[in-house]
C-alpha cells in the first residue's frame, strides 16, 4: 500500500466514522432533512397569497356625513384592510387593538365635512399596531393612501362647487400622473422576496448548529482522541470526515428547496439555474466553514452554539433582508458582509430577479470561497483541544 492509498483509506475511515455518527442519532437527520423541507412547504403555503390581505381594522366615524361614509367605503374596498368594527370613540378602538382583534383603526373627527368644505383646518388620524410589523405596515399603507385620496376628493368637490371645470380640477389636483413598473417582482408578491431570504437563512442557522454540535460533542464526551486516531491524527481529515457526509445531505436539501421554490411554486428565475445551484452549494460550504472557524476559536460546546445561534438569528436582520445595508450604520453594514447568507442573497437578487450574468456577482462567489478557507488558520487549536479533551460546562 503506497502513501496515497494510506491517506485515502484514513480519509475513508474518517468519513465512515462521521456517517455512523449521523445515523446513530435520528435527531441529526430530522434537523438536516425534515425541518428544512417541512419549513419550506409550510412557509411557502403560508405566504401563498403573496401579501396578507383584508387585515382586521376599525373605523371611528365621529362625523357621520356623506363624505365620511364615502371614506369608509373606499377604505373597506382596499385589498389590504377589512373594516370589521365601527366604533364611536378612540377608547373603544384602542381596546380592540389591545385585545389583538384589529391591527389599526382610522379616525374621522367631528365636523370633518363642514370644516373641509369651508377651508378650515381638519385632521384625519390613523393608528397602527407596529408590534406586528408586516400587518401594521400594510395597514399604515392603506390608511395613508385613503387619507391622501380623501384630501383630493374634498379639494375637487370644493373647486367644482366654486365653478371650476372638472378637467381643470383634475389637472390641479393631480398635475403629474405617475406610472409604476416594479422590476424583478412586478406582482409585488411579498413571498417572492421574503421566502428567498428567510429559507436560506434558516438553512444556514441549521448548518451552524449541526456543524458545531457534531464536532464539539467529541470533546464533551471525551471521544475526540478516538476521532483523531481514526483519521491518522490529522485534524483536517477528521473534520473532513465529519463534514463531507453533512455537506452532501445539506447540498441535496438546499437544491430541493430551490427546486420547490423555482419549480413547484414558480418563483421568478430570470438568470442561470446553474448559477443559483452553485450559490446554494457555496452557501452550504461557507456556512460549514463559518461554524468550523467559530468552534476552532472557541472549542466549547455551549459557548460555540450560543455564538452561532446569535450570528444565525442576527443574519435575518443585518444581512439586508428586512433593512437595506446602505442605510445601516457603517460598522453594522460591514458586519453584514461577514454572514455567508448575505452573499447568497445578493446572488439571488442579481441573478434570479434581475437576470444579470454571473460575471456581475463573481465577487460574491469569491467571498463565499474565502469563507471556506478561513478555518485553516485556526484548526490547530481545535486539534490541540481534541488531543487533550477537557470539557468545561
PDB file of N, CA and C in Angstrom, residues 97-150:
ATOM      1  N   UNK A  97     -57.528  47.183  19.711  1.00  0.00           N
ATOM      2  CA  UNK A  97     -56.113  46.984  19.377  1.00  0.00           C
ATOM      3  C   UNK A  97     -55.410  46.209  20.484  1.00  0.00           C
ATOM      4  N   UNK A  98     -55.645  46.583  21.730  1.00  0.00           N
ATOM      5  CA  UNK A  98     -55.006  45.909  22.856  1.00  0.00           C
ATOM      6  C   UNK A  98     -55.432  44.452  22.967  1.00  0.00           C
ATOM      7  N   UNK A  99     -56.677  44.160  22.578  1.00  0.00           N
ATOM      8  CA  UNK A  99     -57.168  42.784  22.623  1.00  0.00           C
ATOM      9  C   UNK A  99     -56.670  41.950  21.439  1.00  0.00           C
ATOM     10  N   UNK A 100     -56.006  42.587  20.487  1.00  0.00           N
ATOM     11  CA  UNK A 100     -55.495  41.869  19.328  1.00  0.00           C
ATOM     12  C   UNK A 100     -56.538  41.569  18.279  1.00  0.00           C
ATOM     13  N   UNK A 101     -57.699  42.218  18.353  1.00  0.00           N
ATOM     14  CA  UNK A 101     -58.761  41.955  17.382  1.00  0.00           C
ATOM     15  C   UNK A 101     -58.568  42.734  16.084  1.00  0.00           C
ATOM     16  N   UNK A 102     -57.845  43.845  16.148  1.00  0.00           N
ATOM     17  CA  UNK A 102     -57.567  44.649  14.954  1.00  0.00           C
ATOM     18  C   UNK A 102     -56.103  45.054  14.962  1.00  0.00           C
ATOM     19  N   UNK A 103     -55.590  45.415  13.780  1.00  0.00           N
ATOM     20  CA  UNK A 103     -54.206  45.871  13.661  1.00  0.00           C
ATOM     21  C   UNK A 103     -54.103  47.390  13.567  1.00  0.00           C
ATOM     22  N   UNK A 104     -55.237  48.062  13.470  1.00  0.00           N
ATOM     23  CA  UNK A 104     -55.224  49.514  13.397  1.00  0.00           C
ATOM     24  C   UNK A 104     -56.620  50.059  13.189  1.00  0.00           C
ATOM     25  N   UNK A 105     -56.737  51.372  13.303  1.00  0.00           N
ATOM     26  CA  UNK A 105     -58.045  51.977  13.064  1.00  0.00           C
ATOM     27  C   UNK A 105     -57.874  53.363  12.467  1.00  0.00           C
ATOM     28  N   UNK A 106     -58.917  53.783  11.758  1.00  0.00           N
ATOM     29  CA  UNK A 106     -58.946  55.038  11.007  1.00  0.00           C
ATOM     30  C   UNK A 106     -59.978  55.936  11.675  1.00  0.00           C
ATOM     31  N   UNK A 107     -59.609  57.181  11.985  1.00  0.00           N
ATOM     32  CA  UNK A 107     -60.472  58.053  12.785  1.00  0.00           C
ATOM     33  C   UNK A 107     -60.822  59.327  12.017  1.00  0.00           C
ATOM     34  N   UNK A 108     -62.132  59.558  11.830  1.00  0.00           N
ATOM     35  CA  UNK A 108     -62.636  60.768  11.164  1.00  0.00           C
ATOM     36  C   UNK A 108     -63.255  61.664  12.234  1.00  0.00           C
ATOM     37  N   UNK A 109     -62.787  62.908  12.406  1.00  0.00           N
ATOM     38  CA  UNK A 109     -63.262  63.759  13.507  1.00  0.00           C
ATOM     39  C   UNK A 109     -64.637  64.365  13.227  1.00  0.00           C
ATOM     40  N   UNK A 110     -65.213  64.919  14.250  1.00  0.00           N
ATOM     41  CA  UNK A 110     -66.491  65.640  14.105  1.00  0.00           C
ATOM     42  C   UNK A 110     -66.300  66.860  13.210  1.00  0.00           C
ATOM     43  N   UNK A 111     -67.388  67.216  12.502  1.00  0.00           N
ATOM     44  CA  UNK A 111     -67.398  68.401  11.618  1.00  0.00           C
ATOM     45  C   UNK A 111     -66.353  68.288  10.510  1.00  0.00           C
ATOM     46  N   UNK A 112     -66.008  67.087  10.158  1.00  0.00           N
ATOM     47  CA  UNK A 112     -64.980  66.890   9.137  1.00  0.00           C
ATOM     48  C   UNK A 112     -65.409  67.457   7.793  1.00  0.00           C
ATOM     49  N   UNK A 113     -66.624  67.117   7.334  1.00  0.00           N
ATOM     50  CA  UNK A 113     -67.075  67.572   6.025  1.00  0.00           C
ATOM     51  C   UNK A 113     -67.245  69.082   5.998  1.00  0.00           C
ATOM     52  N   UNK A 114     -67.894  69.642   7.007  1.00  0.00           N
ATOM     53  CA  UNK A 114     -68.132  71.095   7.011  1.00  0.00           C
ATOM     54  C   UNK A 114     -66.829  71.876   7.099  1.00  0.00           C
ATOM     55  N   UNK A 115     -65.906  71.418   7.929  1.00  0.00           N
ATOM     56  CA  UNK A 115     -64.622  72.126   8.038  1.00  0.00           C
ATOM     57  C   UNK A 115     -63.836  72.036   6.741  1.00  0.00           C
ATOM     58  N   UNK A 116     -63.852  70.860   6.121  1.00  0.00           N
ATOM     59  CA  UNK A 116     -63.095  70.689   4.885  1.00  0.00           C
ATOM     60  C   UNK A 116     -63.671  71.542   3.762  1.00  0.00           C
ATOM     61  N   UNK A 117     -65.004  71.575   3.649  1.00  0.00           N
ATOM     62  CA  UNK A 117     -65.623  72.352   2.578  1.00  0.00           C
ATOM     63  C   UNK A 117     -65.493  73.841   2.810  1.00  0.00           C
ATOM     64  N   UNK A 118     -65.394  74.245   4.075  1.00  0.00           N
ATOM     65  CA  UNK A 118     -65.234  75.667   4.385  1.00  0.00           C
ATOM     66  C   UNK A 118     -63.779  76.105   4.347  1.00  0.00           C
ATOM     67  N   UNK A 119     -62.883  75.167   4.117  1.00  0.00           N
ATOM     68  CA  UNK A 119     -61.469  75.507   4.048  1.00  0.00           C
ATOM     69  C   UNK A 119     -60.808  75.605   5.416  1.00  0.00           C
ATOM     70  N   UNK A 120     -61.503  75.181   6.466  1.00  0.00           N
ATOM     71  CA  UNK A 120     -60.899  75.212   7.797  1.00  0.00           C
ATOM     72  C   UNK A 120     -60.032  73.975   8.016  1.00  0.00           C
ATOM     73  N   UNK A 121     -59.107  74.129   8.912  1.00  0.00           N
ATOM     74  CA  UNK A 121     -58.174  73.031   9.189  1.00  0.00           C
ATOM     75  C   UNK A 121     -58.901  71.843   9.826  1.00  0.00           C
ATOM     76  N   UNK A 122     -58.666  70.650   9.292  1.00  0.00           N
ATOM     77  CA  UNK A 122     -59.216  69.429   9.881  1.00  0.00           C
ATOM     78  C   UNK A 122     -58.195  68.316   9.721  1.00  0.00           C
ATOM     79  N   UNK A 123     -58.281  67.335  10.582  1.00  0.00           N
ATOM     80  CA  UNK A 123     -57.245  66.296  10.628  1.00  0.00           C
ATOM     81  C   UNK A 123     -57.863  64.911  10.633  1.00  0.00           C
ATOM     82  N   UNK A 124     -57.363  64.057   9.738  1.00  0.00           N
ATOM     83  CA  UNK A 124     -57.687  62.634   9.762  1.00  0.00           C
ATOM     84  C   UNK A 124     -56.522  61.924  10.448  1.00  0.00           C
ATOM     85  N   UNK A 125     -56.833  61.069  11.411  1.00  0.00           N
ATOM     86  CA  UNK A 125     -55.779  60.338  12.118  1.00  0.00           C
ATOM     87  C   UNK A 125     -55.986  58.843  11.933  1.00  0.00           C
ATOM     88  N   UNK A 126     -54.890  58.135  11.939  1.00  0.00           N
ATOM     89  CA  UNK A 126     -54.972  56.679  11.866  1.00  0.00           C
ATOM     90  C   UNK A 126     -53.860  56.085  12.729  1.00  0.00           C
ATOM     91  N   UNK A 127     -54.171  54.958  13.332  1.00  0.00           N
ATOM     92  CA  UNK A 127     -53.279  54.307  14.285  1.00  0.00           C
ATOM     93  C   UNK A 127     -53.055  52.863  13.843  1.00  0.00           C
ATOM     94  N   UNK A 128     -51.809  52.406  13.897  1.00  0.00           N
ATOM     95  CA  UNK A 128     -51.493  51.018  13.549  1.00  0.00           C
ATOM     96  C   UNK A 128     -50.634  50.404  14.644  1.00  0.00           C
ATOM     97  N   UNK A 129     -50.822  49.118  14.851  1.00  0.00           N
ATOM     98  CA  UNK A 129     -50.065  48.387  15.862  1.00  0.00           C
ATOM     99  C   UNK A 129     -48.790  47.839  15.224  1.00  0.00           C
ATOM    100  N   UNK A 130     -47.660  48.557  15.424  1.00  0.00           N
ATOM    101  CA  UNK A 130     -46.404  48.162  14.793  1.00  0.00           C
ATOM    102  C   UNK A 130     -45.682  47.068  15.559  1.00  0.00           C
ATOM    103  N   UNK A 131     -46.297  46.571  16.636  1.00  0.00           N
ATOM    104  CA  UNK A 131     -45.734  45.382  17.285  1.00  0.00           C
ATOM    105  C   UNK A 131     -45.801  44.189  16.338  1.00  0.00           C
ATOM    106  N   UNK A 132     -46.789  44.209  15.425  1.00  0.00           N
ATOM    107  CA  UNK A 132     -46.884  43.230  14.353  1.00  0.00           C
ATOM    108  C   UNK A 132     -46.444  43.948  13.081  1.00  0.00           C
ATOM    109  N   UNK A 133     -45.171  43.776  12.733  1.00  0.00           N
ATOM    110  CA  UNK A 133     -44.545  44.668  11.750  1.00  0.00           C
ATOM    111  C   UNK A 133     -45.231  44.612  10.391  1.00  0.00           C
ATOM    112  N   UNK A 134     -45.427  43.410   9.849  1.00  0.00           N
ATOM    113  CA  UNK A 134     -45.979  43.303   8.494  1.00  0.00           C
ATOM    114  C   UNK A 134     -47.424  43.792   8.434  1.00  0.00           C
ATOM    115  N   UNK A 135     -48.346  43.252   9.255  1.00  0.00           N
ATOM    116  CA  UNK A 135     -49.725  43.771   9.183  1.00  0.00           C
ATOM    117  C   UNK A 135     -49.821  45.234   9.577  1.00  0.00           C
ATOM    118  N   UNK A 136     -48.982  45.679  10.531  1.00  0.00           N
ATOM    119  CA  UNK A 136     -49.002  47.091  10.910  1.00  0.00           C
ATOM    120  C   UNK A 136     -48.571  47.993   9.763  1.00  0.00           C
ATOM    121  N   UNK A 137     -47.526  47.573   9.056  1.00  0.00           N
ATOM    122  CA  UNK A 137     -47.025  48.366   7.923  1.00  0.00           C
ATOM    123  C   UNK A 137     -48.048  48.406   6.786  1.00  0.00           C
ATOM    124  N   UNK A 138     -48.654  47.272   6.500  1.00  0.00           N
ATOM    125  CA  UNK A 138     -49.637  47.228   5.412  1.00  0.00           C
ATOM    126  C   UNK A 138     -50.882  48.031   5.758  1.00  0.00           C
ATOM    127  N   UNK A 139     -51.305  47.971   7.025  1.00  0.00           N
ATOM    128  CA  UNK A 139     -52.446  48.790   7.441  1.00  0.00           C
ATOM    129  C   UNK A 139     -52.118  50.268   7.301  1.00  0.00           C
ATOM    130  N   UNK A 140     -50.909  50.636   7.702  1.00  0.00           N
ATOM    131  CA  UNK A 140     -50.465  52.032   7.576  1.00  0.00           C
ATOM    132  C   UNK A 140     -50.496  52.482   6.114  1.00  0.00           C
ATOM    133  N   UNK A 141     -50.041  51.618   5.223  1.00  0.00           N
ATOM    134  CA  UNK A 141     -50.035  51.963   3.801  1.00  0.00           C
ATOM    135  C   UNK A 141     -51.445  52.225   3.292  1.00  0.00           C
ATOM    136  N   UNK A 142     -52.376  51.354   3.650  1.00  0.00           N
ATOM    137  CA  UNK A 142     -53.752  51.522   3.181  1.00  0.00           C
ATOM    138  C   UNK A 142     -54.395  52.762   3.783  1.00  0.00           C
ATOM    139  N   UNK A 143     -54.172  52.994   5.083  1.00  0.00           N
ATOM    140  CA  UNK A 143     -54.741  54.175   5.735  1.00  0.00           C
ATOM    141  C   UNK A 143     -54.201  55.458   5.099  1.00  0.00           C
ATOM    142  N   UNK A 144     -52.896  55.487   4.848  1.00  0.00           N
ATOM    143  CA  UNK A 144     -52.290  56.697   4.286  1.00  0.00           C
ATOM    144  C   UNK A 144     -52.813  56.967   2.878  1.00  0.00           C
ATOM    145  N   UNK A 145     -52.941  55.904   2.076  1.00  0.00           N
ATOM    146  CA  UNK A 145     -53.468  56.073   0.717  1.00  0.00           C
ATOM    147  C   UNK A 145     -54.881  56.631   0.743  1.00  0.00           C
ATOM    148  N   UNK A 146     -55.707  56.123   1.651  1.00  0.00           N
ATOM    149  CA  UNK A 146     -57.088  56.604   1.764  1.00  0.00           C
ATOM    150  C   UNK A 146     -57.124  58.058   2.216  1.00  0.00           C
ATOM    151  N   UNK A 147     -56.260  58.415   3.169  1.00  0.00           N
ATOM    152  CA  UNK A 147     -56.230  59.801   3.655  1.00  0.00           C
ATOM    153  C   UNK A 147     -55.828  60.770   2.555  1.00  0.00           C
ATOM    154  N   UNK A 148     -54.826  60.407   1.765  1.00  0.00           N
ATOM    155  CA  UNK A 148     -54.372  61.287   0.682  1.00  0.00           C
ATOM    156  C   UNK A 148     -55.449  61.430  -0.385  1.00  0.00           C
ATOM    157  N   UNK A 149     -56.081  60.290  -0.745  1.00  0.00           N
ATOM    158  CA  UNK A 149     -57.129  60.364  -1.770  1.00  0.00           C
ATOM    159  C   UNK A 149     -58.337  61.144  -1.273  1.00  0.00           C
ATOM    160  N   UNK A 150     -58.624  61.075   0.036  1.00  0.00           N
ATOM    161  CA  UNK A 150     -59.742  61.845   0.601  1.00  0.00           C
ATOM    162  C   UNK A 150     -59.499  63.337   0.473  1.00  0.00           C
TER     163      UNK A 150
END
